[in-house]
């Protein structure tokens, strides 16, 4: 995706047509004030998620030959606590992010982080610093909002935004509902909710005059882009009656067979019992 860069002096740092934008403050301030400044004018203090973003940010910030440099949005409250990014609570720390011999937690109270923008070997590296010191601040302005991705979740990336679509929707902004195959049944017509055949729409079939429906008249377009069930069949009345009659005859045959077999089995059992009844009186004589 192509993007353009517009450099604006005296406030906003840069603006891209897609993806977030980076900005910086015109004056130094302590870390707490710096974050408030970012939240007031933009979205928040910068969050860096990988080395590529780190390098990109440094390439946009004005060079400084000495302190103060720029606050970035990573901090901790106690000595042994994990460094955490304020914007998204991530704990990403690149293997080469810290400057030489940093973080040194000098005087045991360096809980905020600055990024060097000089031209030396530490350019783009981090240093833990006392939060009350005054530095410029680096902010970002998010491009994601609640509506940009339509039916999906928006994710900020360095040069773009990415939409993760809800099930049943597609497109780069999740603007398109998944479509089901066209409906066409012989001797039938149908109407669909909202006039389309996309995810969540239900279509109702009716048969042409002289035809009888076999099956459910409704089908719904599902998340997968498939219809919820088989489409109904419209048979002519004559064929439908023959089908019903055929089914009835088959049922009757089954009933007759079942009854005949049951009766035969009962008769056989009765025949087997007769010899036993004849021999049983002898036991009374012996007693
Ligand atoms: Ca330090």
PDB file of N, CA, C and O in Angstrom, residues 36 90 101 156 228 264:
ATOM      1  N   UNK A  36       0.476  13.544  29.258  1.00  0.00           N
ATOM      2  CA  UNK A  36      -0.767  14.334  29.197  1.00  0.00           C
ATOM      3  C   UNK A  36      -0.814  15.177  27.923  1.00  0.00           C
ATOM      4  O   UNK A  36      -1.860  15.317  27.292  1.00  0.00           O
ATOM      5  N   UNK A  90       1.877  -3.809  26.546  1.00  0.00           N
ATOM      6  CA  UNK A  90       2.808  -4.830  26.058  1.00  0.00           C
ATOM      7  C   UNK A  90       4.154  -4.648  26.776  1.00  0.00           C
ATOM      8  O   UNK A  90       4.432  -3.598  27.376  1.00  0.00           O
ATOM      9  N   UNK A 101      25.451  -0.062  28.401  1.00  0.00           N
ATOM     10  CA  UNK A 101      25.390   0.051  29.871  1.00  0.00           C
ATOM     11  C   UNK A 101      24.049   0.556  30.407  1.00  0.00           C
ATOM     12  O   UNK A 101      23.972   1.029  31.538  1.00  0.00           O
ATOM     13  N   UNK A 156      -3.585  -1.165  14.178  1.00  0.00           N
ATOM     14  CA  UNK A 156      -2.639  -0.177  13.639  1.00  0.00           C
ATOM     15  C   UNK A 156      -1.365  -0.886  13.191  1.00  0.00           C
ATOM     16  O   UNK A 156      -0.846  -1.747  13.896  1.00  0.00           O
ATOM     17  N   UNK A 228     -28.464 -22.642   4.678  1.00  0.00           N
ATOM     18  CA  UNK A 228     -28.656 -23.396   5.919  1.00  0.00           C
ATOM     19  C   UNK A 228     -29.195 -24.802   5.695  1.00  0.00           C
ATOM     20  O   UNK A 228     -29.057 -25.661   6.551  1.00  0.00           O
ATOM     21  N   UNK A 264     -47.739 -64.941  13.770  1.00  0.00           N
ATOM     22  CA  UNK A 264     -47.109 -66.237  13.542  1.00  0.00           C
ATOM     23  C   UNK A 264     -46.249 -66.629  14.746  1.00  0.00           C
ATOM     24  O   UNK A 264     -46.235 -67.780  15.191  1.00  0.00           O
TER      25      UNK A 264
END
